[in-house]
mmCIF file of C-alpha atoms in Angstrom:
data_model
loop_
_atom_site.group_PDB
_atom_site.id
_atom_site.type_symbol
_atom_site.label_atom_id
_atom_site.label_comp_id
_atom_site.label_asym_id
_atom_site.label_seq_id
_atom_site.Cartn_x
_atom_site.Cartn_y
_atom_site.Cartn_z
ATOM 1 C CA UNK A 1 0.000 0.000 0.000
ATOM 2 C CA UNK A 2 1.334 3.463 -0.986
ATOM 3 C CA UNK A 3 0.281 5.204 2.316
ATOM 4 C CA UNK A 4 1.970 2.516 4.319
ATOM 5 C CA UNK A 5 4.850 3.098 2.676
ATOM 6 C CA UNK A 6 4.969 7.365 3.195
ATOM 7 C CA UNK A 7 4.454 7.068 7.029
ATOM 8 C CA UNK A 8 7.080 4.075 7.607
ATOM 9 C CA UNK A 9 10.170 5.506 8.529
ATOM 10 C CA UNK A 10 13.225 5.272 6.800
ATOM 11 C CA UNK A 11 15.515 2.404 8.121
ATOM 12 C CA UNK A 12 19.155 3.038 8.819
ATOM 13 C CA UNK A 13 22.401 1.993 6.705
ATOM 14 C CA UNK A 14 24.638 -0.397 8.325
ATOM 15 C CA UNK A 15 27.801 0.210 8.638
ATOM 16 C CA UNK A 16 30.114 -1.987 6.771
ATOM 17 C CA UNK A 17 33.027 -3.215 9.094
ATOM 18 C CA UNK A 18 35.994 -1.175 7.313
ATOM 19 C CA UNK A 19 33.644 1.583 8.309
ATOM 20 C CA UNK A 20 33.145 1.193 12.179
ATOM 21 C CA UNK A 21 37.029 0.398 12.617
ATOM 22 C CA UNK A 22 37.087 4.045 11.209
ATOM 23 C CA UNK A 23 34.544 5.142 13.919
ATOM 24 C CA UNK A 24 36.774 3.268 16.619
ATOM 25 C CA UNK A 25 40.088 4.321 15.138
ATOM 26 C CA UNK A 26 38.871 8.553 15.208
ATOM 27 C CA UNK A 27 37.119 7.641 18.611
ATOM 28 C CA UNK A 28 40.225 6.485 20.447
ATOM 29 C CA UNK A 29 42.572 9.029 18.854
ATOM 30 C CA UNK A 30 40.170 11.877 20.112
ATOM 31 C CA UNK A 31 40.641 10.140 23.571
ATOM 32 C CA UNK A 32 44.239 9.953 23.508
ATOM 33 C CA UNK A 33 44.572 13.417 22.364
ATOM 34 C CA UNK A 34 41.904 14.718 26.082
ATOM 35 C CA UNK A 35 44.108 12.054 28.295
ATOM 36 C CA UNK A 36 47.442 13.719 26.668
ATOM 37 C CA UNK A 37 45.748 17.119 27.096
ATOM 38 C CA UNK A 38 45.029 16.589 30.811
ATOM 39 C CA UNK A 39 48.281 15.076 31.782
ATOM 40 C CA UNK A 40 50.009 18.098 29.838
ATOM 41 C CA UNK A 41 47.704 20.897 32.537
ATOM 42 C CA UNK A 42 48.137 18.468 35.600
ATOM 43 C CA UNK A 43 51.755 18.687 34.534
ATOM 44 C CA UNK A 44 52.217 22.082 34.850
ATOM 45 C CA UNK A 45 50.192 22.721 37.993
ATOM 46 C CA UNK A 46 52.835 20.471 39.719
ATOM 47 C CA UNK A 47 55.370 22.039 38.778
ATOM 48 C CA UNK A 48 54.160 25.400 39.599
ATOM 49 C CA UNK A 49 53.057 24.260 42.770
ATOM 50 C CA UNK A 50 55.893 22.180 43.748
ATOM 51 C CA UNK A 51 58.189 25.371 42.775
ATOM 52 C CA UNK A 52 55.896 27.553 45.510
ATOM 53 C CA UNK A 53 57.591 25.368 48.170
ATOM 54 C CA UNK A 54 60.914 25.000 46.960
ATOM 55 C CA UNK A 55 60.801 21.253 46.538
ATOM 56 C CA UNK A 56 61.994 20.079 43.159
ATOM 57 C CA UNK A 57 60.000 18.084 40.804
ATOM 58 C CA UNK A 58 61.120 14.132 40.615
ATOM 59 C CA UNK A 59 60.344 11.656 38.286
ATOM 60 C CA UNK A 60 58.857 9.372 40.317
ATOM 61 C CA UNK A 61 56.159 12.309 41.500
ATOM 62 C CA UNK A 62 55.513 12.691 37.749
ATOM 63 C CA UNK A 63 54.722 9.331 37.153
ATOM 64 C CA UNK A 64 52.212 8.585 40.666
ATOM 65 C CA UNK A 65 50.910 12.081 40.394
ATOM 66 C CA UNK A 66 50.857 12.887 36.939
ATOM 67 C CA UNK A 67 50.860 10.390 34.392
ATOM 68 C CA UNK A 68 49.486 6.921 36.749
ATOM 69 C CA UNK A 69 50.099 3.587 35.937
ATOM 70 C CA UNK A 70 49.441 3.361 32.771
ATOM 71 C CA UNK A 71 50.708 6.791 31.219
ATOM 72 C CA UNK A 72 54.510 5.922 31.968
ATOM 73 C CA UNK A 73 55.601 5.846 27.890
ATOM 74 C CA UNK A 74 53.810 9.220 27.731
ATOM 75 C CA UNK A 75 56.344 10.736 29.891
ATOM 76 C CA UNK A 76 58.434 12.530 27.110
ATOM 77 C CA UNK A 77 55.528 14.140 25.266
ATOM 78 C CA UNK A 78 53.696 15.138 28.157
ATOM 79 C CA UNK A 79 56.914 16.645 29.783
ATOM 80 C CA UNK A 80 57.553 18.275 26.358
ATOM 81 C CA UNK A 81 54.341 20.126 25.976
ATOM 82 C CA UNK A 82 54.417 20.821 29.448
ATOM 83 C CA UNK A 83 57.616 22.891 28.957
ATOM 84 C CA UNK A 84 56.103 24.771 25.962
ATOM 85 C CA UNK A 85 52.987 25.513 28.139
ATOM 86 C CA UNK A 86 55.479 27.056 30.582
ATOM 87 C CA UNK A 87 57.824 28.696 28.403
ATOM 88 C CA UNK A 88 54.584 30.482 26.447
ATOM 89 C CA UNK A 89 53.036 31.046 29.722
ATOM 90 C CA UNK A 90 54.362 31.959 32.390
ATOM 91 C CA UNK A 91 58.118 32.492 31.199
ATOM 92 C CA UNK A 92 59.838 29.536 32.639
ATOM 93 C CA UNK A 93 60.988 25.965 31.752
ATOM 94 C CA UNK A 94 61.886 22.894 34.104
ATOM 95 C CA UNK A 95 65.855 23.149 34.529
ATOM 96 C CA UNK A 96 67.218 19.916 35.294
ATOM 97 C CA UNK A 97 69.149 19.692 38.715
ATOM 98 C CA UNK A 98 73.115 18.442 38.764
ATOM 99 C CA UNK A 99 73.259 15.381 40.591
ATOM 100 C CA UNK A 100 75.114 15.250 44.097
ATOM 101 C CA UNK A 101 79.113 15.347 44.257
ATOM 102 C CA UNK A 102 81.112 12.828 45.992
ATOM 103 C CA UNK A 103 83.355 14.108 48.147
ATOM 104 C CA UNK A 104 83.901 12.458 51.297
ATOM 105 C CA UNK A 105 85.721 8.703 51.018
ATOM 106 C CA UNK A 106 82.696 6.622 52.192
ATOM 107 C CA UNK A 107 80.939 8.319 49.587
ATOM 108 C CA UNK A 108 83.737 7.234 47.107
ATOM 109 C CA UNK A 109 83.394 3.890 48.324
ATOM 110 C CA UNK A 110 79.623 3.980 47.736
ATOM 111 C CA UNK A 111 80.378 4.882 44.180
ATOM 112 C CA UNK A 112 82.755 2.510 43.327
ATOM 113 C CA UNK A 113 81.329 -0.635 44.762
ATOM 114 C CA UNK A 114 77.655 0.373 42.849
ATOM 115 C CA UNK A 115 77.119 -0.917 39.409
ATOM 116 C CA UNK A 116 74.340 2.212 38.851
ATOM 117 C CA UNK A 117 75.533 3.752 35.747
ATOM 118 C CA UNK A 118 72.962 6.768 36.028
ATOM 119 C CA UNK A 119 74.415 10.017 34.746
ATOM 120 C CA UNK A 120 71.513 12.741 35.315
ATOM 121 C CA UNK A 121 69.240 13.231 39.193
ATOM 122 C CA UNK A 122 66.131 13.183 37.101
ATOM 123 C CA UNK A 123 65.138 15.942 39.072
ATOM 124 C CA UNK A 124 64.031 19.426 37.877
ATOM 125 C CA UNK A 125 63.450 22.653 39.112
ATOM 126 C CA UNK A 126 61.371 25.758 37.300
ATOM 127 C CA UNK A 127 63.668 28.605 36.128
ATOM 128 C CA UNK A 128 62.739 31.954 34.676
ATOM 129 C CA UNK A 129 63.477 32.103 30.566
ATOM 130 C CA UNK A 130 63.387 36.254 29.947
ATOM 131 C CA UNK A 131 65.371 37.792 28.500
ATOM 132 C CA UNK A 132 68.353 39.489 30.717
ATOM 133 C CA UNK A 133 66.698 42.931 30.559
ATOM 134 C CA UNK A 134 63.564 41.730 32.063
ATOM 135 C CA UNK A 135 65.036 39.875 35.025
ATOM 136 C CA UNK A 136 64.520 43.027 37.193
ATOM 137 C CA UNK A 137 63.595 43.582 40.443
ATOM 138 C CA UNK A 138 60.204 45.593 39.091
ATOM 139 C CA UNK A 139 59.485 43.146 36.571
ATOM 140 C CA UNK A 140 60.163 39.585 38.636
ATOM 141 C CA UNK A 141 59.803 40.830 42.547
ATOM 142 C CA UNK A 142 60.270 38.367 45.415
ATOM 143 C CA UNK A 143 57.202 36.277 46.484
ATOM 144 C CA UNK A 144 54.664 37.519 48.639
ATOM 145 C CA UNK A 145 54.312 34.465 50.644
ATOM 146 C CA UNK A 146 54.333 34.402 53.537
ATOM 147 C CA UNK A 147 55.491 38.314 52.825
ATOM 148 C CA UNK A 148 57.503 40.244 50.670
ATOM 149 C CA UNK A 149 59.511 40.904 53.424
ATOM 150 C CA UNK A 150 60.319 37.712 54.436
ATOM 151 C CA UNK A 151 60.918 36.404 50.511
ATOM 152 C CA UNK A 152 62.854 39.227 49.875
ATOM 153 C CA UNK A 153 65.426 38.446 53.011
ATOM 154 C CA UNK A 154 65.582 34.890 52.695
ATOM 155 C CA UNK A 155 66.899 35.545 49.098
ATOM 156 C CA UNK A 156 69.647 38.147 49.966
ATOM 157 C CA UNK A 157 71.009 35.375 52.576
ATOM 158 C CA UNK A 158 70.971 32.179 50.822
ATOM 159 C CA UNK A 159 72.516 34.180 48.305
ATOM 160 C CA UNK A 160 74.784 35.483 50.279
ATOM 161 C CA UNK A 161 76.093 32.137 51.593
ATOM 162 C CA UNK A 162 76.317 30.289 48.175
ATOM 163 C CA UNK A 163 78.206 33.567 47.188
ATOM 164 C CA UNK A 164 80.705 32.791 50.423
ATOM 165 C CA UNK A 165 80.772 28.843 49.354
ATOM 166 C CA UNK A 166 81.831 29.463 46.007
ATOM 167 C CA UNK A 167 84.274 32.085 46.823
ATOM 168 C CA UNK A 168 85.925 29.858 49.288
ATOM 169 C CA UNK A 169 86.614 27.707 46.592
ATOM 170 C CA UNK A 170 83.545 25.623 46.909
ATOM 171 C CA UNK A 171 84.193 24.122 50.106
ATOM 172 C CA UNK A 172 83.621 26.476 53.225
ATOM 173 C CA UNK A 173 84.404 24.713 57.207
ATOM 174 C CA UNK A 174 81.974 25.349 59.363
ATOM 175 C CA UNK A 175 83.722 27.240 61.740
ATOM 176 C CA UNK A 176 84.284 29.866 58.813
ATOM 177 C CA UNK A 177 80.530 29.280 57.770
ATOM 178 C CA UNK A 178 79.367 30.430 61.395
ATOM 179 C CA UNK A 179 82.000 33.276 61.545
ATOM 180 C CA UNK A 180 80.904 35.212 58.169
ATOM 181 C CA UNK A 181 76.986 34.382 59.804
ATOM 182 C CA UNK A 182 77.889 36.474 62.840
ATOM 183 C CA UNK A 183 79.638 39.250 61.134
ATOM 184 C CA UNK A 184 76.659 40.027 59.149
ATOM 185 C CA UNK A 185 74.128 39.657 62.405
ATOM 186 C CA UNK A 186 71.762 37.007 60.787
ATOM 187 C CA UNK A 187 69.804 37.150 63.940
ATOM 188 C CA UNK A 188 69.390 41.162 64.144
ATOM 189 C CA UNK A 189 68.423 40.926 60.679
ATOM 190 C CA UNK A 190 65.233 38.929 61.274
ATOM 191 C CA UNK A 191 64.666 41.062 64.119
ATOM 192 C CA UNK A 192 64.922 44.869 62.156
ATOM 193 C CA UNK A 193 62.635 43.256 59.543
ATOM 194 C CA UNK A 194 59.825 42.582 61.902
ATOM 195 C CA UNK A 195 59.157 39.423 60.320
ATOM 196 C CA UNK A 196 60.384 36.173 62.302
ATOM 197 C CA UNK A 197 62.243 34.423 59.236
ATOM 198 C CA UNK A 198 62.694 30.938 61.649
ATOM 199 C CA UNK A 199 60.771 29.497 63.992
ATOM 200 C CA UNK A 200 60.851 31.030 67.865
ATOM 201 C CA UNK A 201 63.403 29.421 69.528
ATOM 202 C CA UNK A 202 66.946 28.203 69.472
ATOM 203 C CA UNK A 203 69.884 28.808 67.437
ATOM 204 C CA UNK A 204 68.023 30.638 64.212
ATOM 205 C CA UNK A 205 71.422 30.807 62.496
ATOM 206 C CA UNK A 206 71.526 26.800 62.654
ATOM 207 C CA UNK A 207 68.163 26.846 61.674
ATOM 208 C CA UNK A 208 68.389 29.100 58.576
ATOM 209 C CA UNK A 209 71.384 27.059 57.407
ATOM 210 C CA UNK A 210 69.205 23.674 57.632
ATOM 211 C CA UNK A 211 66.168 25.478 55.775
ATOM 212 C CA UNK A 212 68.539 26.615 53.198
ATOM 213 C CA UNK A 213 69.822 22.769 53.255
ATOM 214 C CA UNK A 214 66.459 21.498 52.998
ATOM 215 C CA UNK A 215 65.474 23.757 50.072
ATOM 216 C CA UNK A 216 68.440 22.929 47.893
ATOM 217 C CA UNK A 217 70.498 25.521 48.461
ATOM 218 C CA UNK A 218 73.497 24.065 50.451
ATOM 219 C CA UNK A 219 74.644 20.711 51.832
ATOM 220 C CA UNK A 220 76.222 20.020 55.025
ATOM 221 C CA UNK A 221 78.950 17.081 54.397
ATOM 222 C CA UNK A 222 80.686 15.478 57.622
ATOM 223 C CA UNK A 223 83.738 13.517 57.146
ATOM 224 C CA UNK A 224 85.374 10.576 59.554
ATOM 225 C CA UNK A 225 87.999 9.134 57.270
ATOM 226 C CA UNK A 226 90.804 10.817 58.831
ATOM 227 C CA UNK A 227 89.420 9.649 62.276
ATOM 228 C CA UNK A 228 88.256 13.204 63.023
ATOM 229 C CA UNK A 229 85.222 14.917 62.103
ATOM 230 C CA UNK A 230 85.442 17.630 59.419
ATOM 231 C CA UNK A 231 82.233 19.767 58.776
ATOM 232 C CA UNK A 232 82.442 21.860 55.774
ATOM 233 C CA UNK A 233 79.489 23.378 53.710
ATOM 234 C CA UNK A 234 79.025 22.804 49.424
ATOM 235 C CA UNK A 235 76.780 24.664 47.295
ATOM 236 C CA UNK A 236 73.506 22.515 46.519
ATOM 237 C CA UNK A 237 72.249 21.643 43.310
ATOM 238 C CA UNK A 238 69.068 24.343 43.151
ATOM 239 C CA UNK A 239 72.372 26.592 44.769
ATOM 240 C CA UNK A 240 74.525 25.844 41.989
ATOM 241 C CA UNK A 241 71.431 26.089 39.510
ATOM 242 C CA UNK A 242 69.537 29.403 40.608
ATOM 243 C CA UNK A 243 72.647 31.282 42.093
ATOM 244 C CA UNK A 244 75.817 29.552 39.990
ATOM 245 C CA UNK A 245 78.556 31.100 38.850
ATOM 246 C CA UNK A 246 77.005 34.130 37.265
ATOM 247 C CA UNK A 247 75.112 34.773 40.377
ATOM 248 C CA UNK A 248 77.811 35.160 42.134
ATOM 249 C CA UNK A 249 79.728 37.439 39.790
ATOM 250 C CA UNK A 250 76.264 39.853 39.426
ATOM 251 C CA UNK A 251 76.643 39.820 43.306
ATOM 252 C CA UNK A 252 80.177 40.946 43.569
ATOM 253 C CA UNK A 253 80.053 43.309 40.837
ATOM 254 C CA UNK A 254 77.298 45.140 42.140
ATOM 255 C CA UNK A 255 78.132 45.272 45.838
ATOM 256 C CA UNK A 256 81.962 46.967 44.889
ATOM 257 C CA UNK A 257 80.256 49.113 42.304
ATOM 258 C CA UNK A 258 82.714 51.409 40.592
ATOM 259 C CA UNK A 259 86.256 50.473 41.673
ATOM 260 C CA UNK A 260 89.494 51.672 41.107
ATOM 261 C CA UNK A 261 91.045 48.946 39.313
ATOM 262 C CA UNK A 262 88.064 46.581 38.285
ATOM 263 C CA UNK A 263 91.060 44.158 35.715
ATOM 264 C CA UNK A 264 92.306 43.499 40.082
ATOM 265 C CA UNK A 265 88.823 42.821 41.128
ATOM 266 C CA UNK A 266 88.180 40.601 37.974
ATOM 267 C CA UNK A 267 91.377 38.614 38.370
ATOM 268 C CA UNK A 268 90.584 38.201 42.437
ATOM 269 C CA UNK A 269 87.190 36.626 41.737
ATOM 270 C CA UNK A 270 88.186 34.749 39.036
ATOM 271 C CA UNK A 271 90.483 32.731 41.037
ATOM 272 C CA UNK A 272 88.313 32.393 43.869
ATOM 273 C CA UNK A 273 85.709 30.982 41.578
ATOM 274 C CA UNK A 274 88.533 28.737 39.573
ATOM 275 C CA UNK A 275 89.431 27.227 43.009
ATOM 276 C CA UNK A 276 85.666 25.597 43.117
ATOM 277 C CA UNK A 277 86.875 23.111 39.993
ATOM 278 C CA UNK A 278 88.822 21.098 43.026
ATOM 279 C CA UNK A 279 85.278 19.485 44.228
ATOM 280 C CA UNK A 280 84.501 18.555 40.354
ATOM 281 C CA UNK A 281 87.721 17.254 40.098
ATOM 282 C CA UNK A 282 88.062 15.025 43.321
ATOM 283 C CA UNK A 283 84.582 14.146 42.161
ATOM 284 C CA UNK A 284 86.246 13.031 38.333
ATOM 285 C CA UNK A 285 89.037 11.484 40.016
ATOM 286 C CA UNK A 286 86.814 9.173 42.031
ATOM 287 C CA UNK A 287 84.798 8.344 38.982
ATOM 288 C CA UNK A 288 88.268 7.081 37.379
ATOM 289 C CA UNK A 289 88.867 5.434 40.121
ATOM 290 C CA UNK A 290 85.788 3.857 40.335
ATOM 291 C CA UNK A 291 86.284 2.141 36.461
ATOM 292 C CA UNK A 292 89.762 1.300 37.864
ATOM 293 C CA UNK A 293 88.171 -0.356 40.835
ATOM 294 C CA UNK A 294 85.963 -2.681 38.801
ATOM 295 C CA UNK A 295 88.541 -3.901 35.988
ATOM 296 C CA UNK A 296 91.123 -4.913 38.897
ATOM 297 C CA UNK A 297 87.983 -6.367 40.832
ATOM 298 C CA UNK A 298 87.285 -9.019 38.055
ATOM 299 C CA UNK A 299 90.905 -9.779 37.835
ATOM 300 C CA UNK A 300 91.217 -10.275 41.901
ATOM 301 C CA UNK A 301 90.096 -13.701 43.248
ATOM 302 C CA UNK A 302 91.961 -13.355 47.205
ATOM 303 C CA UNK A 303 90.954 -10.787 50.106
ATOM 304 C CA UNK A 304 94.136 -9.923 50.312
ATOM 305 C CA UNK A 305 94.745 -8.612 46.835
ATOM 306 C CA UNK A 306 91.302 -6.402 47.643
ATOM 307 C CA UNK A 307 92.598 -5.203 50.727
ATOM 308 C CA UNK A 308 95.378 -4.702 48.750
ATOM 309 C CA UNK A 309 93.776 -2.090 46.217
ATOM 310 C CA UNK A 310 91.696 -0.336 48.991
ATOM 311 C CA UNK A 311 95.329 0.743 50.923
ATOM 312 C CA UNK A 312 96.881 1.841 47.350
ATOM 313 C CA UNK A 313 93.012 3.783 46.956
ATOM 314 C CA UNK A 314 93.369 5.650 50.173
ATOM 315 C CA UNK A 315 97.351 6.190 49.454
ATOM 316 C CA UNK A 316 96.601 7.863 46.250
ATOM 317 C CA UNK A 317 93.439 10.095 47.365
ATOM 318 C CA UNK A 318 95.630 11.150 50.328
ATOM 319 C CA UNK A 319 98.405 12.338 48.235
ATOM 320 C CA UNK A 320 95.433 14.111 45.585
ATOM 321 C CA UNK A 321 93.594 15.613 48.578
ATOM 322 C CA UNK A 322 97.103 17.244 50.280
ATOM 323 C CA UNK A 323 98.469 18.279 46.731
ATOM 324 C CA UNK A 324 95.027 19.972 46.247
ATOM 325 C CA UNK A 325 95.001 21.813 49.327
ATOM 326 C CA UNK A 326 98.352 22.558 49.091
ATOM 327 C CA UNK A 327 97.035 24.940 45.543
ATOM 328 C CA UNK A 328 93.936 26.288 47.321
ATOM 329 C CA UNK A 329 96.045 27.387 50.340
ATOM 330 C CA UNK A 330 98.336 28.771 48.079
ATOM 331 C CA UNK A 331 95.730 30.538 46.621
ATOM 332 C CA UNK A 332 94.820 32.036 49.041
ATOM 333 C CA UNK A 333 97.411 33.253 50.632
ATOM 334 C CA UNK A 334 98.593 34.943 47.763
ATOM 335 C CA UNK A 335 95.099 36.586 47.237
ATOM 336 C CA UNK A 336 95.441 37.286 50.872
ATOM 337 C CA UNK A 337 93.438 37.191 54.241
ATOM 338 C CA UNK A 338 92.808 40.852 54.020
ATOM 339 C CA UNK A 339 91.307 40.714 50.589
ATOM 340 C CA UNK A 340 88.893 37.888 51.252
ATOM 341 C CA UNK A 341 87.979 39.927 54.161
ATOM 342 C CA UNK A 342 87.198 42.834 53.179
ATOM 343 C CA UNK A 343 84.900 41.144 50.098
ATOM 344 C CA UNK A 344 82.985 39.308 52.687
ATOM 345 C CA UNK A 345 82.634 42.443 54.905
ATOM 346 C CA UNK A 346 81.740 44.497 51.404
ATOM 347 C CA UNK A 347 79.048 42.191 51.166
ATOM 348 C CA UNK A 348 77.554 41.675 54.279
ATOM 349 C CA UNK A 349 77.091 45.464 53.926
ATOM 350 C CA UNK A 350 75.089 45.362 51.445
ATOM 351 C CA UNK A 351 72.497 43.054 53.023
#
């Protein structure tokens, strides 16, 4: 019947198979591309918010926080998106942290008898991209949490004592460490600011110097080998990564100002900064040592041929450790007490 056939209503196509795996296949890459999309935003959020506290980002916090159990291969495209979304953003890019020098001999000892071969900390920090003429005061202030105040002093000291590490030639005793503290009243300083930059309570110098530990900034090595303890202070990796080198030259350069002879002051900080290459070199030494180590170990079948190798180890990083103090002292003394003095009193002034 032709009126049957106007009101029945019209039946749908099927699809043919090549069809629906189309469907699928545009269905699951939409998918991919929102899961990608959301791991790329939750990306940046932790590392903006892990930045806000100082603590730097790791891999393994990427992977339970960020990409889950099942978004581990993703890792390099979300964490490459992630740093354009930064970069085009809000200016700054995850800077991958040195890892940790070994310096003291049980940490040499660690090293060598470890078969890890990893080469990078996997460990990043966010750092600010602008251009040099931007990095101003105006432009990129302090944070205002908990104050300005507070931000703003906190930076001027742990600046101040990476400055002191690094022009000590990278290794600073702790004696020395707690003198150059005093002379530039860390205390008082807290105290004229009315803002209490450590808790109430107890020795706030020690305290500062175990925030600024905590956050990165320094690290406090003791040493038994020789049978007495040695405490000295090294500049940290987020130190050596938002302070460095150039940091410490910017420092200087604007605390002396104008000087009479700025080729002396040039040639004084540049060896004070070429004396830190003796940490990087022990540390190169004991990675030689370490490939050493294991080629005589698969050659050695008796205890007493390992006990052997361990005296000849300790003989020969003896002798490197004296001859190397031997330069820095040298160094020194022909830069002269009074100069290193008066640099460290030039800059405590300026605080």
């Amino acid at each position: 019947d032709d009126s049957d056939a106007d009101v029945r209503p019209p039946q749908r196509r099927r699809m043919s198979d090549a069809e629906e795996e189309d469907y699928a296949g545009e269905a699951s890459v939409t998918q991919g591309d929102s899961n990608l999309e959301v791991m790329v935003k939750n990306m940046v959020r932790l590392a903006l918010a892990y930045e806000y506290s100082r603590t730097p980002i790791r891999r393994g916090d990427i992977t339970n926080k960020v990409l889950g159990a099942t978004g581990g291969r993703q890792f390099k495209a979300v964490f490459a998106e992630a740093q354009i979304q930064l970069r085009g953003t809000f200016g700054m890019e995850m800077t991958e942290l040195p890892m940790k020098e070994k310096v003291t001999l049980a940490q040499r000892r660690a090293a060598q008898k470890s078969q890890s071969t990893q080469k990078s900390s996997a460990t990043w920090i966010l750092t600010s991209v602008l251009p040099e003429r931007f990095r101003q005061p105006e432009i990129l202030p302090p944070s205002q949490a908990p104050t300005l105040e507070l931000e703003s002093q906190y930076t001027a000291l742990y600046t101040f004592v990476v400055s002191l590490i690094y022009l000590n030639g990278g290794m600073l005793p702790d004696g020395k460490m707690e003198r150059y503290l005093k002379r530039v009243d860390v205390e008082e300083a807290a105290a004229q600011n009315s803002v209490n930059i450590l808790n109430s309570g107890g020795d706030k110098t020690e305290k500062l110097l175990k925030r600024m530990e905590k956050d990165g900034y320094v690290i406090k090595v003791r040493d038994n080998s020789t049978g007495e303890e040695v405490v000295e202070w090294m500049v940290g990796p987020r130190g050596k990564t938002e302070v460095g080198d150039s940091g410490v030259r910017g420092m200087v350069n604007q605390v002396y100002g104008e000087v009479a002879d700025p080729a002396e002051l040039a040639r004084a900080l540049e060896r004070s900064l070429g004396a830190n290459e003796a940490p990087k070199r022990r540390e190169e030494q004991a990675a030689q040592s370490q490939k050493k180590g294991r080629r005589r170990r698969t050659q050695m079948q008796t205890k007493e041929e390992e006990e052997e190798e361990k005296e000849e180890e300790k003989k020969d990083e003896k002798e490197e450790k004296i001859k190397e103090e031997v330069r820095v002292e040298e160094e020194r003394q022909h830069d002269g007490e009074d100069k290193e003095v008066d640099m460290v009193d030039a800059i405590a002034a300026s605080i």
